[in-house]
mmCIF file of C-alpha atoms in Angstrom:
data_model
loop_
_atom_site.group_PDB
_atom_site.id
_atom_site.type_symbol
_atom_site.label_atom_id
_atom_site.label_comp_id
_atom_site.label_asym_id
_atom_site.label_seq_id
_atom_site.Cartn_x
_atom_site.Cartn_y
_atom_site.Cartn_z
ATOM 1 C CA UNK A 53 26.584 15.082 -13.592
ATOM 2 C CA UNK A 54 29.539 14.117 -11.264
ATOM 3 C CA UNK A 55 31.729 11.618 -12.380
ATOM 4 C CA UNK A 56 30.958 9.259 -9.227
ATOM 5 C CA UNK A 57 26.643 9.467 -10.118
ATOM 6 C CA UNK A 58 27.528 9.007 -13.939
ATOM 7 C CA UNK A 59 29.479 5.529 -12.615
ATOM 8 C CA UNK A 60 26.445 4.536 -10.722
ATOM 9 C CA UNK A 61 24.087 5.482 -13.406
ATOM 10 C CA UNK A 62 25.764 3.366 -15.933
ATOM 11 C CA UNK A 63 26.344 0.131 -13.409
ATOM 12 C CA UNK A 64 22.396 0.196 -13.147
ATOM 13 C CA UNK A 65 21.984 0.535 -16.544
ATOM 14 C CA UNK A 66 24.682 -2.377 -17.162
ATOM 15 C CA UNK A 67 22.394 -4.317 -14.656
ATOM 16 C CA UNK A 68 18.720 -3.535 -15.071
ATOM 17 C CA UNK A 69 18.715 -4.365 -18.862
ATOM 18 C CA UNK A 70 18.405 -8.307 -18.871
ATOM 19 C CA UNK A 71 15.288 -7.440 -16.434
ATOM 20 C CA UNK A 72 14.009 -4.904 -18.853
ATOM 21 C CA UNK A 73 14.375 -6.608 -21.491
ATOM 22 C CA UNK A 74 12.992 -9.772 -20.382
ATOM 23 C CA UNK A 75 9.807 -7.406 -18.994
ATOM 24 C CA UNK A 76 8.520 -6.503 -22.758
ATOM 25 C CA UNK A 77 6.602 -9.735 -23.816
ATOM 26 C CA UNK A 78 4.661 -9.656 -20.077
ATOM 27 C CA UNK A 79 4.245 -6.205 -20.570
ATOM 28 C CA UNK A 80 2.510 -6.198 -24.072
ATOM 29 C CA UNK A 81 0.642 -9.385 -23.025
ATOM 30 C CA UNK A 82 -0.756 -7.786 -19.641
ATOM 31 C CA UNK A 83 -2.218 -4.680 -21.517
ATOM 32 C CA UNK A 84 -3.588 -7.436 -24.382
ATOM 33 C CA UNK A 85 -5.433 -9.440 -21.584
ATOM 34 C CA UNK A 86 -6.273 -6.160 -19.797
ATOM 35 C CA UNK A 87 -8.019 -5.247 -23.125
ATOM 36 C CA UNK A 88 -9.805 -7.948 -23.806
ATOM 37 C CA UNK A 89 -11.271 -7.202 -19.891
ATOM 38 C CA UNK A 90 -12.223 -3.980 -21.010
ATOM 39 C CA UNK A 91 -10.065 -1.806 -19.659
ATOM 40 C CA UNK A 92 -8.921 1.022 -21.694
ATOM 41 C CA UNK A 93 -5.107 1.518 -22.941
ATOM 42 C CA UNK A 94 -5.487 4.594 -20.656
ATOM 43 C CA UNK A 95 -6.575 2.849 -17.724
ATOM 44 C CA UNK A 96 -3.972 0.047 -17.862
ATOM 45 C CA UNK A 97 -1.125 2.238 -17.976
ATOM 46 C CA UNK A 98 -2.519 4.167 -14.778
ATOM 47 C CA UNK A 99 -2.671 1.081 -13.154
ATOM 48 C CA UNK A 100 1.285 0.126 -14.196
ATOM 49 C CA UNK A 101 2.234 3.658 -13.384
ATOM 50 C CA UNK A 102 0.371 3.566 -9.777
ATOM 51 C CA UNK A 103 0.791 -0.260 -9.009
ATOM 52 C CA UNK A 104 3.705 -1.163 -10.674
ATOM 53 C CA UNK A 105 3.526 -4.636 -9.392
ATOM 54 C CA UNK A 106 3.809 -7.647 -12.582
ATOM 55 C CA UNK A 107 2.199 -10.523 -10.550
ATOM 56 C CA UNK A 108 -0.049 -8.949 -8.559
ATOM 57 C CA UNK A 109 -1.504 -6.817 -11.920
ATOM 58 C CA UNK A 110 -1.730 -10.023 -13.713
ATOM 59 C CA UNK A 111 -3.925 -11.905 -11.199
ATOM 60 C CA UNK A 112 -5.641 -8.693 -10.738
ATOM 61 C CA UNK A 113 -6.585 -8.857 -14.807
ATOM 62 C CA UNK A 114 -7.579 -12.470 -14.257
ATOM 63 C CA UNK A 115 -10.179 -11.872 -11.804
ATOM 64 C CA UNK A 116 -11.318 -8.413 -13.170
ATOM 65 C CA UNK A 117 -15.045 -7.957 -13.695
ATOM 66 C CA UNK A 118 -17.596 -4.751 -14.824
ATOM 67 C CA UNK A 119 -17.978 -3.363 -12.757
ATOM 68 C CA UNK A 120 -14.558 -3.359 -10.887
ATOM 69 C CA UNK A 121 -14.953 -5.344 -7.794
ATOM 70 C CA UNK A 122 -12.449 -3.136 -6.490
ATOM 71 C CA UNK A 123 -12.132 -4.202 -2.688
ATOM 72 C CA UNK A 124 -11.291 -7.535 -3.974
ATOM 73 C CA UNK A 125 -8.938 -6.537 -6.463
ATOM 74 C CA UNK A 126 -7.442 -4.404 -3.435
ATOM 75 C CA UNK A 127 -6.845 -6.931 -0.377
ATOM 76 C CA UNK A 128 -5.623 -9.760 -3.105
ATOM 77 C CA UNK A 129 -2.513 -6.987 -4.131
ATOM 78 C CA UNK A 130 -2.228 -6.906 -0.636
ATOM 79 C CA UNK A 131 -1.771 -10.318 -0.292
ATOM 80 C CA UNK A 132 0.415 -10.982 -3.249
ATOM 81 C CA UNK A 133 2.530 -7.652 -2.562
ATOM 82 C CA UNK A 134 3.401 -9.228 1.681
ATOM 83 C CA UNK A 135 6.726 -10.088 0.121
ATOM 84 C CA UNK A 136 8.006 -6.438 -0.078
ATOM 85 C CA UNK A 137 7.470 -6.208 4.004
ATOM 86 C CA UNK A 138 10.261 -8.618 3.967
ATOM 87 C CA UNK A 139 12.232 -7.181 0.952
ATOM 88 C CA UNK A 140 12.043 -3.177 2.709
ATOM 89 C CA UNK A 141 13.007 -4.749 6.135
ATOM 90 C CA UNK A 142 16.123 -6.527 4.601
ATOM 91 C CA UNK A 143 16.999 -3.465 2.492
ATOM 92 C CA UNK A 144 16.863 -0.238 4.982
ATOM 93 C CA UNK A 145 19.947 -0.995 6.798
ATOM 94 C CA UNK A 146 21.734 -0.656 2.845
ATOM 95 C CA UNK A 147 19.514 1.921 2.136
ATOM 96 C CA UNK A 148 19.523 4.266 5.697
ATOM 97 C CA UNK A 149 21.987 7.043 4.019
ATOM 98 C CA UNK A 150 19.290 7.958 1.811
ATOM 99 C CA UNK A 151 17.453 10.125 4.329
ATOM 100 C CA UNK A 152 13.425 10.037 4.309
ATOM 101 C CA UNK A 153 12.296 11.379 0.897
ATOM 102 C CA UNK A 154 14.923 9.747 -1.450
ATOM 103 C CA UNK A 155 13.994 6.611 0.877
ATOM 104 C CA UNK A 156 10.034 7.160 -0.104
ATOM 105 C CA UNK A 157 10.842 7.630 -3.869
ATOM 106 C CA UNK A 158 13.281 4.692 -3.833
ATOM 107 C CA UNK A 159 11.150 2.330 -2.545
ATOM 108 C CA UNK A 160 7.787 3.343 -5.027
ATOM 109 C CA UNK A 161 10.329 1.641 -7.722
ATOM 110 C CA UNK A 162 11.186 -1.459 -5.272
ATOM 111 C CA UNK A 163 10.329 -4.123 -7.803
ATOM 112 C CA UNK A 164 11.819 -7.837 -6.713
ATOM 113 C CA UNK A 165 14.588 -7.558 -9.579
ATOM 114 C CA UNK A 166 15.838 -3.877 -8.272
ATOM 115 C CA UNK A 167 15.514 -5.215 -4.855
ATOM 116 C CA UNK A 168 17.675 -8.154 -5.808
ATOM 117 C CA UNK A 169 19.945 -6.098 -7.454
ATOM 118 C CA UNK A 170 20.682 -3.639 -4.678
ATOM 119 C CA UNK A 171 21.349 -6.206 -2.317
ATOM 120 C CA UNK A 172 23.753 -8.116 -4.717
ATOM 121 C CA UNK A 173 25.687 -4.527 -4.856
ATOM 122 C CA UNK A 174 25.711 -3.968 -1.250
ATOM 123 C CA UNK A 175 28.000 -6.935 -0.594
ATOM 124 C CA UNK A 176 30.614 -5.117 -2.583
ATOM 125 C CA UNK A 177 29.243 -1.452 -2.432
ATOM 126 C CA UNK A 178 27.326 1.213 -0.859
ATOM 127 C CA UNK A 179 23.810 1.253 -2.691
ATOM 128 C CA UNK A 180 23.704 4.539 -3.980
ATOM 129 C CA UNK A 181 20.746 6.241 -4.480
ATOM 130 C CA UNK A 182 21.370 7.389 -8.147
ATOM 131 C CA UNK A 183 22.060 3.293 -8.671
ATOM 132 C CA UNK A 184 18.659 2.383 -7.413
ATOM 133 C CA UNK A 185 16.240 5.040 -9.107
ATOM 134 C CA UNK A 186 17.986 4.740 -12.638
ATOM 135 C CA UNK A 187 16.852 0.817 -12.719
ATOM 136 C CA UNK A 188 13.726 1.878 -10.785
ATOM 137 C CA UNK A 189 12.911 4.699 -13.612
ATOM 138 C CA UNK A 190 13.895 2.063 -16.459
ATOM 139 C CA UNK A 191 11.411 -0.551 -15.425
ATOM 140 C CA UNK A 192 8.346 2.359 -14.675
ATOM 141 C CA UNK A 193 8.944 3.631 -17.728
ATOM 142 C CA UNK A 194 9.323 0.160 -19.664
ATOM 143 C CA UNK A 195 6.173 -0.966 -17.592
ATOM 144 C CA UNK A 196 3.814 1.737 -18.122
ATOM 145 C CA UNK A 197 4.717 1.844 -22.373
ATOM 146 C CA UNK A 198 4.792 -1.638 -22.840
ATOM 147 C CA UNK A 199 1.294 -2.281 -21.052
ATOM 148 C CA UNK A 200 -0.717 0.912 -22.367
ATOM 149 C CA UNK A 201 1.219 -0.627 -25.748
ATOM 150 C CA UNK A 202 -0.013 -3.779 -25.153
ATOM 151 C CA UNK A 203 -3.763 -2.544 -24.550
ATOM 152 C CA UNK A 204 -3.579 -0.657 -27.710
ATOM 153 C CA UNK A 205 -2.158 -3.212 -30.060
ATOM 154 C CA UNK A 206 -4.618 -6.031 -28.522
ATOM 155 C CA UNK A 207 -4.387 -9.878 -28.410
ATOM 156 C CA UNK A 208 -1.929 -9.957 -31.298
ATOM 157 C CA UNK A 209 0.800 -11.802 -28.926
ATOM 158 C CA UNK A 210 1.100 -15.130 -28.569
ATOM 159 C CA UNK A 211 1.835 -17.470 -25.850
ATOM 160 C CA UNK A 212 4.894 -16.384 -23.839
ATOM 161 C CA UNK A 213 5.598 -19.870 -22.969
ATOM 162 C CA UNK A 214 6.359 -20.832 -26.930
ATOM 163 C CA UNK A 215 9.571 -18.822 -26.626
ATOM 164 C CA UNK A 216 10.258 -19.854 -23.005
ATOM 165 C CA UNK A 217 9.408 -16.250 -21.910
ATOM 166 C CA UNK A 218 7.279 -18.005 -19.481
ATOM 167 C CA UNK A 219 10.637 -18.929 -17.581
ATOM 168 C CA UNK A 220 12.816 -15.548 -18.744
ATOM 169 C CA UNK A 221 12.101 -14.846 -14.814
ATOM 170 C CA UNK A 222 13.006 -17.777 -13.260
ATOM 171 C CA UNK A 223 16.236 -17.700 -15.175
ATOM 172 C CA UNK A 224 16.693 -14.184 -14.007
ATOM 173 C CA UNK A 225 16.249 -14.649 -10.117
ATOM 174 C CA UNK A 226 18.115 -17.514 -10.414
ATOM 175 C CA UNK A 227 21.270 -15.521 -11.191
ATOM 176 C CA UNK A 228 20.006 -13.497 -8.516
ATOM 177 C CA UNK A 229 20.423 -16.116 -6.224
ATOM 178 C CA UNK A 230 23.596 -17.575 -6.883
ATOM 179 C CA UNK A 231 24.980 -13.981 -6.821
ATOM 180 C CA UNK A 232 23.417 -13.987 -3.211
ATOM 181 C CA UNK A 233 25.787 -16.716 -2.288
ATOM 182 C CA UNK A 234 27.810 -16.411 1.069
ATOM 183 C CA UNK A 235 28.768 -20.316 1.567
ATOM 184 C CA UNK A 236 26.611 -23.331 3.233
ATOM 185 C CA UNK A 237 24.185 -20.754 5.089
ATOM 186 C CA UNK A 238 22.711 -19.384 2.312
ATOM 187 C CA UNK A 239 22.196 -23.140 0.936
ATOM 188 C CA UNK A 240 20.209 -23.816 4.107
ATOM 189 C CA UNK A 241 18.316 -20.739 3.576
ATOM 190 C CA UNK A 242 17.594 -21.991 -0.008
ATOM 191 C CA UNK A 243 16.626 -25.224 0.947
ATOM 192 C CA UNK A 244 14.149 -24.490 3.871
ATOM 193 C CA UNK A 245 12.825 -21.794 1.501
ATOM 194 C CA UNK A 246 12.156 -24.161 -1.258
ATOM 195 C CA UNK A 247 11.305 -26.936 0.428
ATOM 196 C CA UNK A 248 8.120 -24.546 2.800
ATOM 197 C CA UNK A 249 7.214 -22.627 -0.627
ATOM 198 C CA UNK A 250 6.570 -25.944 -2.535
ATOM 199 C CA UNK A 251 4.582 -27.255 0.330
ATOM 200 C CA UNK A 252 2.735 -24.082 0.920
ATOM 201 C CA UNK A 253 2.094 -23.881 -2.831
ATOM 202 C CA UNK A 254 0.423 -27.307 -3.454
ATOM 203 C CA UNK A 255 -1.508 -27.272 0.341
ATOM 204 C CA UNK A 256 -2.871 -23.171 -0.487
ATOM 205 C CA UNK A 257 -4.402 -21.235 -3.292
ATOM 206 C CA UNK A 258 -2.688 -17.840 -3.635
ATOM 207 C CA UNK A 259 0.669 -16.349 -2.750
ATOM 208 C CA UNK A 260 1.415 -17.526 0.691
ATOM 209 C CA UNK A 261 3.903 -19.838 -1.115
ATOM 210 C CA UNK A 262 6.215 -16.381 -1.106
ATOM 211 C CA UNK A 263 5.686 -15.537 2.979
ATOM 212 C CA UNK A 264 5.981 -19.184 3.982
ATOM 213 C CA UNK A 265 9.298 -19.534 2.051
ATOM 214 C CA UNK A 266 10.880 -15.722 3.207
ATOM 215 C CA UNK A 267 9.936 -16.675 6.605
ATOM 216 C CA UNK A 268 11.582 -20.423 6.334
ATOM 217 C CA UNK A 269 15.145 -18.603 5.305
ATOM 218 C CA UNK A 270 14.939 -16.404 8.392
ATOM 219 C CA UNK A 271 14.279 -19.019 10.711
ATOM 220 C CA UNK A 272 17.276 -21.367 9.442
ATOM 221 C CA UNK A 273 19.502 -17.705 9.465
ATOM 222 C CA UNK A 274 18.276 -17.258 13.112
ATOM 223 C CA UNK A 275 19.109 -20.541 13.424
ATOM 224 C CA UNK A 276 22.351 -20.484 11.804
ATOM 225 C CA UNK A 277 23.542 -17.790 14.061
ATOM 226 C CA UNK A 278 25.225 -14.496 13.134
ATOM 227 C CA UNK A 279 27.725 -14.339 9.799
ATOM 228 C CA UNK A 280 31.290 -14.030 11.935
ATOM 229 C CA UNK A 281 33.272 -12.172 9.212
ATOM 230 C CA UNK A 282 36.417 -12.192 11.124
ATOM 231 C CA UNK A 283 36.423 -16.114 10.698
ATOM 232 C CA UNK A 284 35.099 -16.304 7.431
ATOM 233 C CA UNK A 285 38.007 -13.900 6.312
ATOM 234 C CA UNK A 286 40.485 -16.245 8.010
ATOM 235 C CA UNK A 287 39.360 -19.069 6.523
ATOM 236 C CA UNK A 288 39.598 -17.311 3.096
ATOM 237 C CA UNK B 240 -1.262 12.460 -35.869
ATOM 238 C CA UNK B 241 -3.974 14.287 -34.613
ATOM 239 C CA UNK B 242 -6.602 12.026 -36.675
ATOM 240 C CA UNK B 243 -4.797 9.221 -34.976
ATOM 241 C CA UNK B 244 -5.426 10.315 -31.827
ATOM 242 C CA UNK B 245 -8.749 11.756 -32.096
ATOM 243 C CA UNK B 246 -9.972 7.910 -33.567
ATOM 244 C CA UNK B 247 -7.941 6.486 -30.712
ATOM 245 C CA UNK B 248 -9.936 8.826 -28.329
ATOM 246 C CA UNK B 249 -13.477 7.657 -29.696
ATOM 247 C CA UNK B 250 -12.313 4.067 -29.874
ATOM 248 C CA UNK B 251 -12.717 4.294 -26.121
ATOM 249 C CA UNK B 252 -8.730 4.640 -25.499
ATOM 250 C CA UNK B 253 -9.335 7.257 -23.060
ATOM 251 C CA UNK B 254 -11.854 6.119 -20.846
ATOM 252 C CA UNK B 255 -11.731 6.182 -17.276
ATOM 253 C CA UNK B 256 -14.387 4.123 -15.070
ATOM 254 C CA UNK B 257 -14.753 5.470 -12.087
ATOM 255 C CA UNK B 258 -14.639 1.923 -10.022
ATOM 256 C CA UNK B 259 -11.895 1.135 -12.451
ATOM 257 C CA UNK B 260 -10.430 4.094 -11.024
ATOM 258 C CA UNK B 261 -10.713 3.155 -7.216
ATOM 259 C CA UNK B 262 -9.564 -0.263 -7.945
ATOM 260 C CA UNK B 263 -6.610 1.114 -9.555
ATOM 261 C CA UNK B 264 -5.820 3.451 -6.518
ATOM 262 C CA UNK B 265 -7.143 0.948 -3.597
ATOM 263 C CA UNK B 266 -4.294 -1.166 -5.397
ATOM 264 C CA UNK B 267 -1.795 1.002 -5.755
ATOM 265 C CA UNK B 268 -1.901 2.785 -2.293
ATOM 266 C CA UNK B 269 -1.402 -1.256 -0.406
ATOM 267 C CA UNK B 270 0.945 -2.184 -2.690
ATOM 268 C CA UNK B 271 3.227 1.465 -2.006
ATOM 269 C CA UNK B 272 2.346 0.868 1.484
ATOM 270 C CA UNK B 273 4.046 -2.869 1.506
ATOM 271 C CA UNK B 274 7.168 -1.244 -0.154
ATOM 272 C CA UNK B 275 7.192 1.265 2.516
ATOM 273 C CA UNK B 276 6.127 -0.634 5.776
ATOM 274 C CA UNK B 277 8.975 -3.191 5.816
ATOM 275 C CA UNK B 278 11.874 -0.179 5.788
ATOM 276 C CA UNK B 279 9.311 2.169 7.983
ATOM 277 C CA UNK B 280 9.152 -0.977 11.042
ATOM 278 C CA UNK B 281 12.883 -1.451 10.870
ATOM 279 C CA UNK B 282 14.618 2.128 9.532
ATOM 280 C CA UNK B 283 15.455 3.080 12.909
ATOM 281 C CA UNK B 284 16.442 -0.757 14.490
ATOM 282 C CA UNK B 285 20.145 -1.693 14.417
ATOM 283 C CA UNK B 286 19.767 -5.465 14.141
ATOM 284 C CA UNK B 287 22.562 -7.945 15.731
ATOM 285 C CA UNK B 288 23.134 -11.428 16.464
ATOM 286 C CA UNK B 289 20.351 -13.984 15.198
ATOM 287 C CA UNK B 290 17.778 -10.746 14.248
ATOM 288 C CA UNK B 291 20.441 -9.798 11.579
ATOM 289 C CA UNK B 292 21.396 -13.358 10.481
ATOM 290 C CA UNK B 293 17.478 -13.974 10.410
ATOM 291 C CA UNK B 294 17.528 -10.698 8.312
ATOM 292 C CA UNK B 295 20.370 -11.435 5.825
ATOM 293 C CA UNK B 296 18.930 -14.717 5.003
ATOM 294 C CA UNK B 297 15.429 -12.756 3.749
ATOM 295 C CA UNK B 298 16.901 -12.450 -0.032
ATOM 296 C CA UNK B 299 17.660 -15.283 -1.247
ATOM 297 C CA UNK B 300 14.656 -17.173 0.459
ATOM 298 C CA UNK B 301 12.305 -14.482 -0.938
ATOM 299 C CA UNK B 302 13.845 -15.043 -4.125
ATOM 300 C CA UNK B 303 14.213 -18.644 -3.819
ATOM 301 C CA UNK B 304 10.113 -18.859 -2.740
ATOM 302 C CA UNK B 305 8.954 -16.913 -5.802
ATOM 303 C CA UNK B 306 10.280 -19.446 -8.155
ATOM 304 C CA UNK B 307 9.811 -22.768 -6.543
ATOM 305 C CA UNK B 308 6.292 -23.448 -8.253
ATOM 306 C CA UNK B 309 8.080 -23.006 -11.688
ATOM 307 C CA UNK B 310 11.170 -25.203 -10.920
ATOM 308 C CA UNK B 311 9.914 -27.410 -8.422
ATOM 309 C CA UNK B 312 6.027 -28.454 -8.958
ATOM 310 C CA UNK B 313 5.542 -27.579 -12.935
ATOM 311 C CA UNK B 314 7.697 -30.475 -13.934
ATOM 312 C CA UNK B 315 10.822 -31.744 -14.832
ATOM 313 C CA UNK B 316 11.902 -30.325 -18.129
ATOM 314 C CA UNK B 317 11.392 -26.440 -16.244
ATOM 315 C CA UNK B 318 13.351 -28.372 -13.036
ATOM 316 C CA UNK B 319 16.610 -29.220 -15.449
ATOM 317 C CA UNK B 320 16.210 -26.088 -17.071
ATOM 318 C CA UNK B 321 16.949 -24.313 -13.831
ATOM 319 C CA UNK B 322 19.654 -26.503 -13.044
ATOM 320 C CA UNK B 323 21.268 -25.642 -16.748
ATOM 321 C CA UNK B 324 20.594 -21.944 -16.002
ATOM 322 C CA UNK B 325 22.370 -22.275 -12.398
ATOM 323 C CA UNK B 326 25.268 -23.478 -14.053
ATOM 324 C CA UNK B 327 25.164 -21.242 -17.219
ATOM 325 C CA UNK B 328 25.397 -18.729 -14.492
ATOM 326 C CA UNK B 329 28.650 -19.501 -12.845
ATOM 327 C CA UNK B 330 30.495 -18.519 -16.304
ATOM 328 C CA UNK B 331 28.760 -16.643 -18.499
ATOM 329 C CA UNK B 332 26.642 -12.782 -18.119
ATOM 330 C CA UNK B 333 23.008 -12.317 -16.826
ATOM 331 C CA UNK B 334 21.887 -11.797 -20.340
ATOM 332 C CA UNK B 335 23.434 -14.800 -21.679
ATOM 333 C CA UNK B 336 22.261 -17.054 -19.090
ATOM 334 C CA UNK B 337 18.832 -15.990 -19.302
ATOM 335 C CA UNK B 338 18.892 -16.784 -23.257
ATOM 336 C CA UNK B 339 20.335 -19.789 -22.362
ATOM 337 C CA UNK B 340 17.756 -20.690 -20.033
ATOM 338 C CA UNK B 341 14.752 -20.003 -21.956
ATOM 339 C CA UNK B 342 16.309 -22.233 -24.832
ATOM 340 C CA UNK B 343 16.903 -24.819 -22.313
ATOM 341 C CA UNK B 344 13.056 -25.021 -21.155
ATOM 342 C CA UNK B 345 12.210 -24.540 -24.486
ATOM 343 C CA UNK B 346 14.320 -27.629 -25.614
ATOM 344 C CA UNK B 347 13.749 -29.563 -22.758
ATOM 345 C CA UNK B 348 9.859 -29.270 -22.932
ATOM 346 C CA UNK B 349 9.527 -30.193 -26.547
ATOM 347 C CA UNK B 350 12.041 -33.673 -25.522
ATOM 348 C CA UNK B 351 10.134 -34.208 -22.731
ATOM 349 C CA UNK B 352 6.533 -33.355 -22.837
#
């Protein structure tokens, strides 16, 4: 391997391990719940390998029924999945040396913590492509054993929220976000995002918290007007 | 190991239903298709002036929006615990501040609740 791929290899293994890491518990408690739906070990880890989506598998578990009302189960990981329109929109300018088929592969593994991660590095460096499949391939991988695991072991986990685990990804983005942080615009972004999400989320059943909030940071960036980086370096 | 996997295999570890099946692949092909159709719309659009700014906002709002029902509407033990973990995270590593944030809510729920 070239020294310059090794480098990138080991930066996304340096970064994608806190999200691994924190993954296990939801993994092993997604194939327990999945079990106790009936769905086989083998089943549940096609479904990780194919969907690879946490939240939208989760609700998908919840309202699983025999037989699978699959249309149902289809247009709600639709719904809950909208965010990634946003998240592949903001990423393909970082992401356009890639060309079409490393683009396709890259994006199967777009999970919001790789996402996040990519566009943290692009403030500092070109996302390479070798930097975004190693911590796409780490969470597949980590995903599909820990769920099929999960199914296979049963209901023998607890409650996530007894060790916090419940919040492990909360704490996680919100590094995410402060790492995101370019000055008073992205505090406005924060704020109209937070403050549309919250509303959305008490007024609405189901995701549209996400949308609402994504759409509420564009508008006040729109609004904000275009990031002058001759002035910001000037000021620096 | 084969025993193993042969009782594994009539415990029903194998099975496949076939609705199961196109539930699993009706989900997977929208879900591929949302992580393809933002970069597909926009791969070929150089964005400038309020488009881009409306653009580079998208990440942290996303993120931001994906939390705010844990650290704004659960309550106020998870809503300190984010504010510890915010400023965990201006000194010490990801890892770190993650452990230190789940201790936090941990902590703070067992005070407050």
């Amino acid at each position: 391997m070239p020294p310059e791929r090794a480098a990138e290899v080991r930066a996304a293994l340096v970064a994608v391990v806190p999200a691994a890491v924190a993954v296990i518990p939801f993994g092993l408690l997604l194939g327990a719940l999945a079990a106790q739906k009936g769905l086989s070990p083998l089943e549940v880890m096609l479904m990780s390998a194919l969907v690879f989506a946490g939240s939208a598998q989760f609700i998908a578990v919840d309202i699983w029924t025999h037989p699978a009302p699959w249309l149902l189960l289809t247009v709600t990981a639709l719904l809950i999945n909208m965010r990634h329109l946003l998240m592949g929109a903001s990423l393909s300018p970082k992401i356009r040396h890639f060309g079409t088929g490393r683009s396709l592969l890259a994006l199967f593994t777009m999970v919001d913590e790789t996402w996040a991660l990519c566009e943290q590095r692009s403030a500092s460096h070109r996302v390479n492509f070798a930097y975004m499949i190693t911590m796409g391939a780490v969470l597949w991988v980590n995903w599909v054993a820990t769920t099929g695991l999960g199914a296979a072991i049963g209901a023998l986990m607890g409650d996530p929220a007894t060790y916090g685990f419940d919040f492990a990804f909360t704490a996680i983005f919100l590094t995410l976000v402060v790492g995101l942080w370019r000055g008073p615009r992205t505090g406005v972004a924060i704020a109209a995002s937070a403050a549309a999400a919250a509303l959305v989320h008490l007024l609405f059943d189901g995701p549209w918290y996400i949308a609402a909030g994504g759409i509420a940071g564009a508008l006040t960036g729109a609004v904000y007007g275009p990031f002058d980086e001759a002035v910001a370096e000037a000021a620096e | 190991m084969g025993d193993l996997f042969a009782q594994w295999a009539a415990s029903g570890a194998f099975d496949v239903d076939p609705l199961t099946l196109l539930a699993i692949a009706g989900m997977g092909l929208v879900t591929y298709a949302t992580r393809m159709g933002g970069w597909l719309a926009t791969r070929r659009m150089v964005l400038a002036g309020r488009a881009r700014a409306a653009m580079e906002a998208v990440p942290a709002a996303v993120l931001t929006a994906v939390i705010t029902p844990m650290v704004l509407v659960t309550g106020p033990a998870e809503t300190l615990a984010a504010a510890v973990t915010v400023l965990a995270s201006l000194k010490l590593p990801r890892l770190v501040t993650v452990a230190v944030g789940m201790a936090a809510v941990v902590g703070l729920r067992a005070v407050m609740y």
